[in-house]
Amino acid sequence: MICGGALCIERCACSQPKTATDNVVLLVLQYDIDSLKGSVPKDSDLEFTFLDSLLDATTAILAVDHEAVCLFVNDRCDESVLNILHKHGVKYIVLRCAGFNNVDLPTAAKFGIKVARVPAYSPEAVAEFTIGMLLTVIRKYHKAYNRVREGNFLLDGLLGFNLSGKTVGIIGTGKIGLLTGKILANGFNCKVIAYDPYPSPLAQGYGITYVDALDDLLKASDIISLHCPLTDSTEYIINDNSISKMKKGVVLINTSRGALIDTYALIRALKSGHVSAVGLDVFEREQAYFFADSSSKVIHDDSFARLLTFYNVFMTGHQAFLTSEALKNIADTTIQNLRNLEATGTCPNIVDKSS
Ligand code: NAD
């Protein structure tokens, strides 16, 4: 391994001559390097360059001489970035995640750059984390943990409520939403209702009942959990108007994408008490902070800083996916996507304008 500052160049042991198509630049963190290295087959001639900076218009130049760029959720792959990547001969974007809202697909198509993703790696990882986050905010595990460590065993302020019998609204019943609903209906005796423009035939068997309109879910739910993708139509799906339709004291959980929630509307609802507790694994402007140690930096985003001050908001830094099983699946599918693209120019996990 040759390291130069933030840039690490990792070469595989394979003795076959390298071609330009063997090169992949990956913008990754240590846990990704470990799992990806473990997934490269011995006979593979893929060659990687590992970087620890996010992709944006200032770092895109680092992809020079590489055929593929491998991204995660907070890398930015907009028109300006794609222009630079295209100019330097990048042919493939491989995402180590399911969501592809950070890639400008029409521009990628215009340049003939193929985009592939990992459509499913472990819905269990995210669904189980969602349940943990919900239990944390309603039973206040995070507050109890700190209190007990300080030798304070008072129970004042730790009052929770039972999940059993509560109505939980699931927005988006794809792989993760369905599993979350299934756990809540079968494991916790919740009444689980759901809204999705494309209802799943599996829902009924899992104990999940669809409502006809989103408003019906907003009005009836004690707890609302977001599991839809971020698209033009779902951006700020939780806003002043939708919150006003929810029950007073509703609990919100978002392990999907930050921009599903208008943060300023959420802050207003927390201040008024309309929303009684929130669990967030994602934040709409998380790119500036997540996946890095910002503990010695001033937070300039006042809405982010304000959220962190609420006693009834529990936040994590986009870690719902982070299990060893998920990382292995992500790495295996990513390597397979690259090998398919290299061999045939396409792969089953391509996303395009119609996705
Ligand atoms: P999926 O594609 O299987 O399911 C998404 C569902 O949302 C689909 O059924 C779709 O019909 C539905 N949907 C689309 N528009 C909707 C709308 N307007 N209202 C209601 N439903 C709508 O996706 P998934 O694998 O279940 O993942 C869900 C989301 O979770 C992803 O888009 C991603 O943003 C997020 N995610 C987060 C993490 C994390 O670590 N926090 C990890 C993986 C995925």
GROMACS .gro file of C-alpha atoms and ligand atoms in nm, residues 98-99 101 117 119-121 123 126 171-177 195-198 214 226-231 233-234 237 255-257 281-282 318-322, ligand 1:
model
   84
   98ALA     CA    1  -2.945   0.189  -0.280
   99GLY     CA    2  -3.048   0.556  -0.307
  101ASN     CA    3  -3.070   1.094  -0.543
  117ARG     CA    4  -2.618   0.076  -0.739
  119PRO     CA    5  -3.043  -0.215  -0.470
  120ALA     CA    6  -3.067  -0.415  -0.148
  121TYR     CA    7  -2.793  -0.507   0.094
  123PRO     CA    8  -3.313  -0.411   0.483
  126VAL     CA    9  -3.207  -0.042   0.865
  171ILE     CA   10  -4.458   0.605   0.460
  172GLY     CA   11  -4.304   0.390   0.186
  173THR     CA   12  -4.341   0.013   0.196
  174GLY     CA   13  -4.040  -0.104   0.000
  175LYS     CA   14  -3.792  -0.348   0.147
  176ILE     CA   15  -3.718  -0.149   0.464
  177GLY     CA   16  -4.065  -0.006   0.531
  195TYR     CA   17  -4.908   0.473   0.250
  196ASP     CA   18  -4.729   0.395  -0.075
  197PRO     CA   19  -4.833   0.486  -0.432
  198TYR     CA   20  -4.728   0.130  -0.524
  214LEU     CA   21  -5.123   1.013   0.290
  226LEU     CA   22  -4.031   0.746   0.687
  227HIS     CA   23  -3.913   0.482   0.441
  228CYS     CA   24  -3.969   0.637   0.097
  229PRO     CA   25  -3.683   0.749  -0.129
  230LEU     CA   26  -3.591   1.114  -0.175
  231THR     CA   27  -3.736   1.232  -0.505
  233SER     CA   28  -4.223   1.447  -0.509
  234THR     CA   29  -4.109   1.334  -0.162
  237ILE     CA   30  -4.305   1.549   0.249
  255THR     CA   31  -3.393   0.667   0.882
  256SER     CA   32  -3.445   0.734   0.511
  257ARG     CA   33  -3.317   1.065   0.372
  281ASP     CA   34  -3.047   0.905   1.141
  282VAL     CA   35  -3.034   1.154   0.855
  318HIS     CA   36  -2.641   0.798   0.909
  319GLN     CA   37  -2.546   0.464   1.059
  320ALA     CA   38  -2.865   0.260   1.017
  321PHE     CA   39  -2.703   0.052   0.742
  322LEU     CA   40  -2.387  -0.016   0.941
  356NAD     P1   41  -3.735   0.065  -0.182
  356NAD     O1   42  -3.705   0.121  -0.315
  356NAD     O2   43  -3.740  -0.084  -0.163
  356NAD     O3   44  -3.876   0.123  -0.129
  356NAD     C1   45  -3.913   0.256  -0.137
  356NAD     C2   46  -4.065   0.259  -0.136
  356NAD     O4   47  -4.106   0.396  -0.128
  356NAD     C3   48  -4.128   0.201  -0.263
  356NAD     O5   49  -4.225   0.103  -0.229
  356NAD     C4   50  -4.193   0.321  -0.330
  356NAD     O6   51  -4.311   0.288  -0.402
  356NAD     C5   52  -4.222   0.407  -0.208
  356NAD     N1   53  -4.250   0.546  -0.242
  356NAD     C6   54  -4.206   0.620  -0.346
  356NAD     N2   55  -4.260   0.742  -0.343
  356NAD     C7   56  -4.342   0.746  -0.235
  356NAD     C8   57  -4.428   0.846  -0.179
  356NAD     N3   58  -4.443   0.966  -0.236
  356NAD     N4   59  -4.496   0.815  -0.067
  356NAD     C9   60  -4.485   0.693  -0.009
  356NAD     N5   61  -4.406   0.595  -0.059
  356NAD    C10   62  -4.335   0.621  -0.169
  356NAD     O7   63  -3.631   0.130  -0.082
  356NAD     P2   64  -3.577   0.069   0.055
  356NAD     O8   65  -3.464  -0.024   0.028
  356NAD     O9   66  -3.690   0.024   0.139
  356NAD    O10   67  -3.513   0.202   0.120
  356NAD    C11   68  -3.594   0.311   0.158
  356NAD    C12   69  -3.505   0.431   0.179
  356NAD    O11   70  -3.423   0.408   0.295
  356NAD    C13   71  -3.403   0.453   0.067
  356NAD    O12   72  -3.458   0.530  -0.036
  356NAD    C14   73  -3.294   0.526   0.136
  356NAD    O13   74  -3.316   0.663   0.121
  356NAD    C15   75  -3.308   0.487   0.282
  356NAD     N6   76  -3.195   0.413   0.336
  356NAD    C16   77  -3.132   0.462   0.445
  356NAD    C17   78  -3.026   0.394   0.501
  356NAD    C18   79  -2.954   0.445   0.624
  356NAD    O14   80  -2.844   0.396   0.656
  356NAD     N7   81  -3.011   0.539   0.698
  356NAD    C19   82  -2.982   0.274   0.443
  356NAD    C20   83  -3.051   0.226   0.331
  356NAD    C21   84  -3.156   0.295   0.277
   0.00000   0.00000   0.00000
